[in-house]
Amino acid sequence: MGDLGDALADEVSGFPPARLGEVVRGLIERYRTGVDPRSVVLDSEVAAVAYAAYRMPATHAALGAVFDVVSGLAPGFEPASMVDVGGGTGAAVWAALAAWGSLREVTVIDQSAQALALGKRLAGRGGLRGVQWRRAGIGEVPPADVVTMSYVLNELTERARADAVAALARAGGLVVVVEPGTPAGYERVLAARDVLVAAGLRVVAPCPHSGACPIPTGQDWCHFTARLNRSAVHRKIKDATLGFEDEKFSYVAAARADWAPAPGRVVRHPVKRKGLVSLRVCGADGALADVTVTKRTPESYRDARDVAWGDAWTGNGSP
Ligand SMILES: C[S@@+](CC[C@H](N)C(=O)[O-])C[C@H]1O[C@@H](n2cnc3c(N)ncnc32)[C@H](O)[C@@H]1O
């Protein structure tokens, strides 16, 4: 499989950077003020290319981080099929094919012909095999081992969101929903999680339980972060100087089969001081706990020194 960054650089090279920058600014404004659910945002070739150049490296990084967590929980899970709903230019497909070499049949569903066409060209450049690009609405989800929907719920009405997630639940053995790591994105993920649980799926990640989220409403939001390098093209389009960015995301993964979730999940940046690590952990009992790990428990302390935000936590520590 080729490199997404290289494929993007080749596609972008056909457009003047100033034109792409202008279209990116328009897209940012549309996403910031809220997308009209009746409209198609990626409605031209240049809009699709600008979206891919500006957002796809980040959505790809977030999905890669999610699939790393999920595939790590069930190393024996070897999905053959995947459907990515509202898949646009195919970020989830690149990340899923990297996580699961067993995938043979992959379908990307989207309403934007231009996004699908670009996704197909990028996949061709990267040598991605077995991917079908289907123009359709989000309600039409064929059954698959893995069904994903990333960064789409914000473009739907509240009613359509619940229907869309219910369609994912009917179709998928494993369902993954990803949204921006903002308070609003987290709220949408929480609502999606409720729909998945009501449909009989069990939460696999990030939560180690399928009960109510213990984060008090309005006080905090569960999210994670994925660091990605910015290519020269990416920097130019974003008018950015830093060579990297941190993509914040919220997500839920839920499965129909009985998966064993992690015993605990680190839901904040660990605070590491000399001889001591403080972790905020969401536990299998459905509660949040602030755990302090010291050298008095050497094994747990070694684990705690290495653990990162979003990782599973299996060790001990005192509250
Ligand atoms: C922000 S983009 C996300 C693309 C991709 N999933 C990603 O993570 O990069 C949202 C996508 O959802 C698609 N979409 C929005 N509403 C849709 C609908 N009702 N039916 C099909 N696709 C839809 C858009 O065309 C667009 O490609």
Tab-separated table of N, CA, C and O in Angstrom, residues 35-96:
chain	number	residue	atom	x	y	z
A	35	VAL	N	-23.367	23.008	8.574
A	35	VAL	CA	-23.694	22.616	7.201
A	35	VAL	C	-25.202	22.432	7.075
A	35	VAL	O	-25.834	21.828	7.936
A	36	ASP	N	-25.779	22.984	5.996
A	36	ASP	CA	-27.196	22.752	5.716
A	36	ASP	C	-27.349	21.298	5.269
A	36	ASP	O	-26.764	20.895	4.251
A	37	PRO	N	-28.107	20.484	6.036
A	37	PRO	CA	-28.191	19.055	5.721
A	37	PRO	C	-28.758	18.764	4.334
A	37	PRO	O	-28.602	17.673	3.825
A	38	ARG	N	-29.410	19.768	3.716
A	38	ARG	CA	-29.973	19.517	2.373
A	38	ARG	C	-28.932	19.731	1.283
A	38	ARG	O	-29.173	19.450	0.124
A	39	SER	N	-27.744	20.262	1.674
A	39	SER	CA	-26.765	20.602	0.638
A	39	SER	C	-25.668	19.542	0.541
A	39	SER	O	-25.444	18.769	1.472
A	40	VAL	N	-24.993	19.542	-0.597
A	40	VAL	CA	-23.804	18.699	-0.763
A	40	VAL	C	-22.603	19.641	-0.670
A	40	VAL	O	-22.459	20.552	-1.488
A	41	VAL	N	-21.755	19.466	0.352
A	41	VAL	CA	-20.646	20.416	0.557
A	41	VAL	C	-19.559	20.207	-0.508
A	41	VAL	O	-19.065	21.157	-1.106
A	42	LEU	N	-19.203	18.943	-0.733
A	42	LEU	CA	-18.122	18.663	-1.690
A	42	LEU	C	-18.755	18.512	-3.081
A	42	LEU	O	-18.896	17.413	-3.608
A	43	ASP	N	-19.135	19.666	-3.641
A	43	ASP	CA	-19.962	19.653	-4.842
A	43	ASP	C	-19.192	19.961	-6.121
A	43	ASP	O	-19.783	20.225	-7.165
A	44	SER	N	-17.866	19.996	-6.021
A	44	SER	CA	-17.059	20.240	-7.230
A	44	SER	C	-15.726	19.516	-7.041
A	44	SER	O	-15.368	19.135	-5.914
A	45	GLU	N	-14.999	19.378	-8.132
A	45	GLU	CA	-13.710	18.685	-8.036
A	45	GLU	C	-12.748	19.458	-7.125
A	45	GLU	O	-12.078	18.880	-6.271
A	46	VAL	N	-12.758	20.784	-7.300
A	46	VAL	CA	-11.803	21.578	-6.504
A	46	VAL	C	-12.182	21.534	-5.012
A	46	VAL	O	-11.306	21.507	-4.140
A	47	ALA	N	-13.490	21.472	-4.704
A	47	ALA	CA	-13.904	21.375	-3.289
A	47	ALA	C	-13.445	20.041	-2.700
A	47	ALA	O	-12.959	19.986	-1.560
A	48	ALA	N	-13.574	18.974	-3.475
A	48	ALA	CA	-13.153	17.658	-2.981
A	48	ALA	C	-11.639	17.628	-2.764
A	48	ALA	O	-11.155	17.135	-1.735
A	49	VAL	N	-10.891	18.187	-3.711
A	49	VAL	CA	-9.422	18.187	-3.574
A	49	VAL	C	-9.003	19.061	-2.383
A	49	VAL	O	-8.135	18.692	-1.592
A	50	ALA	N	-9.663	20.216	-2.238
A	50	ALA	CA	-9.322	21.111	-1.124
A	50	ALA	C	-9.636	20.434	0.205
A	50	ALA	O	-8.831	20.466	1.147
A	51	TYR	N	-10.806	19.772	0.290
A	51	TYR	CA	-11.153	19.054	1.522
A	51	TYR	C	-10.097	17.994	1.824
A	51	TYR	O	-9.608	17.884	2.957
A	52	ALA	N	-9.752	17.221	0.806
A	52	ALA	CA	-8.805	16.119	1.025
A	52	ALA	C	-7.450	16.662	1.485
A	52	ALA	O	-6.838	16.120	2.408
A	53	ALA	N	-6.999	17.748	0.847
A	53	ALA	CA	-5.684	18.282	1.203
A	53	ALA	C	-5.685	18.860	2.616
A	53	ALA	O	-4.724	18.716	3.362
A	54	TYR	N	-6.802	19.467	2.980
A	54	TYR	CA	-6.868	20.193	4.252
A	54	TYR	C	-7.257	19.292	5.426
A	54	TYR	O	-6.705	19.396	6.511
A	55	ARG	N	-8.189	18.338	5.198
A	55	ARG	CA	-8.716	17.547	6.315
A	55	ARG	C	-8.321	16.071	6.313
A	55	ARG	O	-8.252	15.435	7.357
A	56	MET	N	-8.087	15.500	5.110
A	56	MET	CA	-7.932	14.042	5.062
A	56	MET	C	-6.728	13.525	5.873
A	56	MET	O	-6.849	12.475	6.520
A	57	PRO	N	-5.577	14.234	5.908
A	57	PRO	CA	-4.480	13.715	6.737
A	57	PRO	C	-4.891	13.588	8.212
A	57	PRO	O	-4.514	12.639	8.897
A	58	ALA	N	-5.721	14.530	8.677
A	58	ALA	CA	-6.123	14.512	10.089
A	58	ALA	C	-7.191	13.454	10.365
A	58	ALA	O	-7.113	12.728	11.357
A	59	THR	N	-8.193	13.355	9.480
A	59	THR	CA	-9.229	12.341	9.726
A	59	THR	C	-8.599	10.950	9.586
A	59	THR	O	-8.915	10.034	10.338
A	60	HIS	N	-7.653	10.813	8.669
A	60	HIS	CA	-6.935	9.538	8.503
A	60	HIS	C	-6.144	9.204	9.780
A	60	HIS	O	-6.164	8.060	10.247
A	61	ALA	N	-5.509	10.201	10.382
A	61	ALA	CA	-4.736	9.959	11.613
A	61	ALA	C	-5.661	9.545	12.758
A	61	ALA	O	-5.352	8.625	13.534
A	62	ALA	N	-6.807	10.222	12.883
A	62	ALA	CA	-7.754	9.880	13.955
A	62	ALA	C	-8.266	8.447	13.769
A	62	ALA	O	-8.304	7.653	14.714
A	63	LEU	N	-8.634	8.118	12.531
A	63	LEU	CA	-9.152	6.767	12.275
A	63	LEU	C	-8.068	5.721	12.509
A	63	LEU	O	-8.346	4.641	13.042
A	64	GLY	N	-6.829	6.053	12.144
A	64	GLY	CA	-5.723	5.116	12.400
A	64	GLY	C	-5.585	4.847	13.893
A	64	GLY	O	-5.404	3.692	14.319
A	65	ALA	N	-5.695	5.910	14.692
A	65	ALA	CA	-5.579	5.746	16.152
A	65	ALA	C	-6.729	4.886	16.683
A	65	ALA	O	-6.527	4.007	17.537
A	66	VAL	N	-7.933	5.116	16.189
A	66	VAL	CA	-9.095	4.338	16.646
A	66	VAL	C	-8.933	2.859	16.252
A	66	VAL	O	-9.128	1.957	17.070
A	67	PHE	N	-8.571	2.618	15.007
A	67	PHE	CA	-8.445	1.222	14.556
A	67	PHE	C	-7.297	0.513	15.286
A	67	PHE	O	-7.354	-0.694	15.514
A	68	ASP	N	-6.256	1.250	15.658
A	68	ASP	CA	-5.162	0.647	16.451
A	68	ASP	C	-5.707	0.129	17.772
A	68	ASP	O	-5.397	-0.980	18.195
A	69	VAL	N	-6.513	0.978	18.432
A	69	VAL	CA	-7.088	0.580	19.724
A	69	VAL	C	-7.989	-0.644	19.537
A	69	VAL	O	-7.870	-1.639	20.248
A	70	VAL	N	-8.874	-0.558	18.553
A	70	VAL	CA	-9.882	-1.610	18.387
A	70	VAL	C	-9.228	-2.921	17.946
A	70	VAL	O	-9.518	-3.990	18.497
A	71	SER	N	-8.320	-2.865	16.986
A	71	SER	CA	-7.708	-4.113	16.517
A	71	SER	C	-6.842	-4.711	17.616
A	71	SER	O	-6.728	-5.932	17.725
A	72	GLY	N	-6.270	-3.847	18.464
A	72	GLY	CA	-5.455	-4.347	19.583
A	72	GLY	C	-6.276	-5.101	20.621
A	72	GLY	O	-5.768	-5.969	21.318
A	73	LEU	N	-7.569	-4.778	20.701
A	73	LEU	CA	-8.428	-5.459	21.687
A	73	LEU	C	-8.771	-6.876	21.244
A	73	LEU	O	-9.072	-7.733	22.069
A	74	ALA	N	-8.794	-7.110	19.940
A	74	ALA	CA	-9.196	-8.429	19.436
A	74	ALA	C	-8.263	-8.840	18.307
A	74	ALA	O	-8.612	-8.733	17.127
A	75	PRO	N	-7.055	-9.296	18.655
A	75	PRO	CA	-6.074	-9.630	17.612
A	75	PRO	C	-6.569	-10.742	16.688
A	75	PRO	O	-6.130	-10.852	15.550
A	76	GLY	N	-7.529	-11.559	17.162
A	76	GLY	CA	-8.042	-12.646	16.319
A	76	GLY	C	-9.125	-12.203	15.347
A	76	GLY	O	-9.565	-12.980	14.502
A	77	PHE	N	-9.559	-10.959	15.446
A	77	PHE	CA	-10.630	-10.454	14.573
A	77	PHE	C	-10.049	-10.182	13.185
A	77	PHE	O	-9.153	-9.344	13.038
A	78	GLU	N	-10.548	-10.901	12.191
A	78	GLU	CA	-10.019	-10.733	10.831
A	78	GLU	C	-11.170	-10.412	9.882
A	78	GLU	O	-11.678	-11.292	9.184
A	79	PRO	N	-11.594	-9.146	9.870
A	79	PRO	CA	-12.752	-8.790	9.039
A	79	PRO	C	-12.425	-8.946	7.558
A	79	PRO	O	-11.322	-8.634	7.120
A	80	ALA	N	-13.427	-9.414	6.792
A	80	ALA	CA	-13.250	-9.537	5.342
A	80	ALA	C	-13.889	-8.362	4.620
A	80	ALA	O	-13.470	-7.996	3.532
A	81	SER	N	-14.945	-7.767	5.231
A	81	SER	CA	-15.674	-6.721	4.517
A	81	SER	C	-15.818	-5.471	5.377
A	81	SER	O	-15.869	-5.540	6.614
A	82	MET	N	-15.905	-4.340	4.693
A	82	MET	CA	-16.064	-3.050	5.380
A	82	MET	C	-16.933	-2.139	4.526
A	82	MET	O	-16.827	-2.157	3.292
A	83	VAL	N	-17.783	-1.367	5.179
A	83	VAL	CA	-18.522	-0.307	4.491
A	83	VAL	C	-18.244	0.990	5.241
A	83	VAL	O	-18.368	1.044	6.467
A	84	ASP	N	-17.848	2.027	4.506
A	84	ASP	CA	-17.602	3.342	5.108
A	84	ASP	C	-18.697	4.280	4.612
A	84	ASP	O	-18.761	4.592	3.420
A	85	VAL	N	-19.547	4.696	5.530
A	85	VAL	CA	-20.740	5.469	5.169
A	85	VAL	C	-20.430	6.972	5.278
A	85	VAL	O	-19.956	7.429	6.317
A	86	GLY	N	-20.692	7.708	4.214
A	86	GLY	CA	-20.267	9.123	4.176
A	86	GLY	C	-18.755	9.178	4.111
A	86	GLY	O	-18.115	10.054	4.685
A	87	GLY	N	-18.196	8.210	3.387
A	87	GLY	CA	-16.733	8.002	3.389
A	87	GLY	C	-15.962	9.029	2.591
A	87	GLY	O	-14.739	9.107	2.712
A	88	GLY	N	-16.659	9.827	1.774
A	88	GLY	CA	-16.000	10.917	1.049
A	88	GLY	C	-14.806	10.435	0.246
A	88	GLY	O	-14.923	9.566	-0.630
A	89	THR	N	-13.650	10.978	0.575
A	89	THR	CA	-12.446	10.681	-0.212
A	89	THR	C	-11.691	9.454	0.311
A	89	THR	O	-10.602	9.153	-0.177
A	90	GLY	N	-12.257	8.769	1.317
A	90	GLY	CA	-11.738	7.442	1.671
A	90	GLY	C	-10.713	7.370	2.798
A	90	GLY	O	-9.991	6.368	2.902
A	91	ALA	N	-10.682	8.376	3.675
A	91	ALA	CA	-9.681	8.349	4.765
A	91	ALA	C	-9.786	7.067	5.597
A	91	ALA	O	-8.769	6.442	5.937
A	92	ALA	N	-11.018	6.653	5.905
A	92	ALA	CA	-11.202	5.476	6.773
A	92	ALA	C	-10.723	4.203	6.090
A	92	ALA	O	-10.213	3.288	6.746
A	93	VAL	N	-10.862	4.170	4.785
A	93	VAL	CA	-10.459	2.974	4.043
A	93	VAL	C	-8.940	2.779	4.129
A	93	VAL	O	-8.446	1.678	4.378
A	94	TRP	N	-8.189	3.875	3.940
A	94	TRP	CA	-6.725	3.791	4.043
A	94	TRP	C	-6.335	3.303	5.443
A	94	TRP	O	-5.466	2.433	5.585
A	95	ALA	N	-6.996	3.854	6.467
A	95	ALA	CA	-6.640	3.484	7.848
A	95	ALA	C	-7.049	2.038	8.147
A	95	ALA	O	-6.309	1.296	8.793
A	96	ALA	N	-8.214	1.625	7.660
A	96	ALA	CA	-8.696	0.266	7.957
A	96	ALA	C	-7.849	-0.788	7.243
A	96	ALA	O	-7.533	-1.840	7.813
